PDB file of C-alpha atoms and ligand atoms in Angstrom:
ATOM      1  CA  UNK C   1      14.357 -48.077-144.686  1.00 53.00           C
ATOM      2  CA  UNK C   2      16.263 -45.075-143.434  1.00 53.00           C
ATOM      3  CA  UNK C   3      16.359 -41.908-145.454  1.00 51.00           C
ATOM      4  CA  UNK C   4      18.782 -39.502-143.853  1.00 52.00           C
ATOM      5  CA  UNK C   5      16.980 -36.500-145.320  1.00 48.00           C
ATOM      6  CA  UNK C   6      13.558 -37.470-144.072  1.00 46.00           C
ATOM      7  CA  UNK C   7      13.834 -35.602-140.764  1.00 48.00           C
ATOM      8  CA  UNK C   8      14.135 -32.316-142.623  1.00 48.00           C
ATOM      9  CA  UNK C   9      11.068 -32.920-144.716  1.00 47.00           C
ATOM     10  CA  UNK C  10       8.789 -34.526-142.186  1.00 49.00           C
ATOM     11  CA  UNK C  11       8.540 -33.748-138.514  1.00 46.00           C
ATOM     12  CA  UNK C  12       8.216 -36.833-136.335  1.00 56.00           C
ATOM     13  CA  UNK C  13       4.558 -36.183-135.678  1.00 65.00           C
ATOM     14  CA  UNK C  14       3.115 -33.026-137.090  1.00 88.00           C
ATOM     15  CA  UNK C  15       0.195 -32.774-134.728  1.00 93.00           C
ATOM     16  CA  UNK C  16       1.029 -31.819-131.166  1.00 93.00           C
ATOM     17  CA  UNK C  17      -0.876 -33.795-128.562  1.00 89.00           C
ATOM     18  CA  UNK C  18      -0.869 -30.886-126.129  1.00 90.00           C
ATOM     19  CA  UNK C  19      -2.529 -28.246-128.302  1.00 93.00           C
ATOM     20  CA  UNK C  20      -3.587 -30.206-131.399  1.00 93.00           C
ATOM     21  CA  UNK C  21      -1.672 -27.695-133.482  1.00 95.00           C
ATOM     22  CA  UNK C  22       0.309 -28.572-136.568  1.00 95.00           C
ATOM     23  CA  UNK C  23       4.017 -27.991-135.950  1.00 93.00           C
ATOM     24  CA  UNK C  24       4.583 -26.809-139.477  1.00 91.00           C
ATOM     25  CA  UNK C  25       2.051 -24.006-139.325  1.00 94.00           C
ATOM     26  CA  UNK C  26       1.985 -22.780-135.732  1.00 96.00           C
ATOM     27  CA  UNK C  27       4.357 -20.362-134.024  1.00 97.00           C
ATOM     28  CA  UNK C  28       3.845 -21.559-130.465  1.00 97.00           C
ATOM     29  CA  UNK C  29       2.155 -24.291-128.507  1.00 96.00           C
ATOM     30  CA  UNK C  30      -1.123 -23.089-127.005  1.00 93.00           C
ATOM     31  CA  UNK C  31      -0.622 -25.187-123.930  1.00 88.00           C
ATOM     32  CA  UNK C  32       1.042 -22.951-121.335  1.00 86.00           C
ATOM     33  CA  UNK C  33       1.005 -25.347-118.377  1.00 90.00           C
ATOM     34  CA  UNK C  34       2.276 -28.850-117.928  1.00 84.00           C
ATOM     35  CA  UNK C  35       1.294 -30.949-114.965  1.00 82.00           C
ATOM     36  CA  UNK C  36       3.552 -33.338-113.084  1.00 76.00           C
ATOM     37  CA  UNK C  37       1.657 -35.219-110.441  1.00 73.00           C
ATOM     38  CA  UNK C  38      -0.703 -32.427-109.424  1.00 83.00           C
ATOM     39  CA  UNK C  39       1.942 -29.707-109.662  1.00 86.00           C
ATOM     40  CA  UNK C  40       1.632 -27.230-112.487  1.00 91.00           C
ATOM     41  CA  UNK C  41       4.629 -25.792-114.259  1.00 90.00           C
ATOM     42  CA  UNK C  42       5.002 -23.280-117.017  1.00 92.00           C
ATOM     43  CA  UNK C  43       7.004 -24.866-119.817  1.00 93.00           C
ATOM     44  CA  UNK C  44      10.389 -23.366-120.689  1.00 95.00           C
ATOM     45  CA  UNK C  45      10.004 -21.076-123.684  1.00 96.00           C
ATOM     46  CA  UNK C  46      12.153 -21.484-126.752  1.00 97.00           C
ATOM     47  CA  UNK C  47      15.191 -19.256-126.153  1.00 96.00           C
ATOM     48  CA  UNK C  48      15.107 -19.677-122.371  1.00 96.00           C
ATOM     49  CA  UNK C  49      16.776 -23.084-122.312  1.00 95.00           C
ATOM     50  CA  UNK C  50      19.788 -23.682-120.130  1.00 94.00           C
ATOM     51  CA  UNK C  51      21.383 -25.262-123.182  1.00 92.00           C
ATOM     52  CA  UNK C  52      22.503 -22.351-125.385  1.00 93.00           C
ATOM     53  CA  UNK C  53      23.062 -24.387-128.550  1.00 93.00           C
ATOM     54  CA  UNK C  54      19.823 -23.088-130.001  1.00 94.00           C
ATOM     55  CA  UNK C  55      20.181 -19.414-129.060  1.00 90.00           C
ATOM     56  CA  UNK C  56      20.836 -18.227-132.594  1.00 93.00           C
ATOM     57  CA  UNK C  57      17.895 -19.934-134.219  1.00 96.00           C
ATOM     58  CA  UNK C  58      14.769 -17.995-135.107  1.00 96.00           C
ATOM     59  CA  UNK C  59      12.621 -21.109-134.948  1.00 97.00           C
ATOM     60  CA  UNK C  60      13.034 -24.290-132.991  1.00 97.00           C
ATOM     61  CA  UNK C  61      14.906 -26.835-135.114  1.00 95.00           C
ATOM     62  CA  UNK C  62      12.681 -29.638-133.859  1.00 94.00           C
ATOM     63  CA  UNK C  63       9.140 -28.351-133.333  1.00 95.00           C
ATOM     64  CA  UNK C  64       9.361 -25.151-135.394  1.00 96.00           C
ATOM     65  CA  UNK C  65       7.982 -22.665-132.852  1.00 97.00           C
ATOM     66  CA  UNK C  66       9.309 -19.103-132.866  1.00 97.00           C
ATOM     67  CA  UNK C  67      11.608 -17.588-130.252  1.00 97.00           C
ATOM     68  CA  UNK C  68       9.648 -16.975-127.048  1.00 96.00           C
ATOM     69  CA  UNK C  69       7.014 -19.563-127.942  1.00 97.00           C
ATOM     70  CA  UNK C  70       6.234 -22.751-126.086  1.00 96.00           C
ATOM     71  CA  UNK C  71       7.537 -25.981-127.564  1.00 96.00           C
ATOM     72  CA  UNK C  72       5.121 -28.560-128.862  1.00 94.00           C
ATOM     73  CA  UNK C  73       4.906 -31.986-127.294  1.00 91.00           C
ATOM     74  CA  UNK C  74       7.790 -34.338-127.880  1.00 89.00           C
ATOM     75  CA  UNK C  75      10.264 -31.626-128.840  1.00 94.00           C
ATOM     76  CA  UNK C  76      13.852 -32.695-128.182  1.00 93.00           C
ATOM     77  CA  UNK C  77      14.917 -29.098-127.467  1.00 96.00           C
ATOM     78  CA  UNK C  78      12.397 -28.461-124.707  1.00 95.00           C
ATOM     79  CA  UNK C  79      13.735 -28.584-121.181  1.00 95.00           C
ATOM     80  CA  UNK C  80      11.849 -29.767-118.132  1.00 92.00           C
ATOM     81  CA  UNK C  81      10.880 -26.817-115.894  1.00 91.00           C
ATOM     82  CA  UNK C  82      11.436 -28.982-112.858  1.00 89.00           C
ATOM     83  CA  UNK C  83      14.853 -30.564-113.445  1.00 91.00           C
ATOM     84  CA  UNK C  84      16.150 -28.573-116.460  1.00 91.00           C
ATOM     85  CA  UNK C  85      17.054 -31.692-118.363  1.00 93.00           C
ATOM     86  CA  UNK C  86      15.811 -32.175-121.906  1.00 93.00           C
ATOM     87  CA  UNK C  87      12.218 -33.201-121.478  1.00 89.00           C
ATOM     88  CA  UNK C  88      12.689 -36.382-123.512  1.00 88.00           C
ATOM     89  CA  UNK C  89      15.237 -37.780-121.047  1.00 90.00           C
ATOM     90  CA  UNK C  90      13.691 -36.245-117.927  1.00 89.00           C
ATOM     91  CA  UNK C  91      12.519 -38.764-115.365  1.00 86.00           C
ATOM     92  CA  UNK C  92      10.213 -36.476-113.421  1.00 83.00           C
ATOM     93  CA  UNK C  93       7.029 -38.226-112.341  1.00 70.00           C
ATOM     94  CA  UNK C  94       4.174 -37.720-114.741  1.00 59.00           C
ATOM     95  CA  UNK C  95       6.322 -36.973-117.753  1.00 52.00           C
TER      96      UNK C  95
HETATM   97 ZN1   ZN G   1       1.486 -27.825-129.100  1.00 74.21          ZN
HETATM   98 ZN1   ZN G   2      10.854 -27.130-129.886  1.00 74.21          ZN
HETATM   99 ZN1   ZN G   3      12.217 -33.178-115.191  1.00 74.21          ZN
END
């Protein structure tokens, strides 16, 4: 069954596996480093993406963090700090 309104009401997975925070009630992810094969990177903050489609939003349309916050795991807006592609399609090792 596919309800086209369900994405608005329910986030894909409310609990982030990086910080254990609930996307609906947190303003940023507490995890400020991601590791790709022994290299540490600081995640791209919401508002700093190369893709400017989201510039006008106060909160991330996918994971609900505020501007300047870190995205929660699995967010489709988050970009990879290594290759600058959306993190969900990034093929960097370890992701
Ligand atoms: Zn998180
Ligand atoms: Zn996000
Ligand atoms: Zn990447």
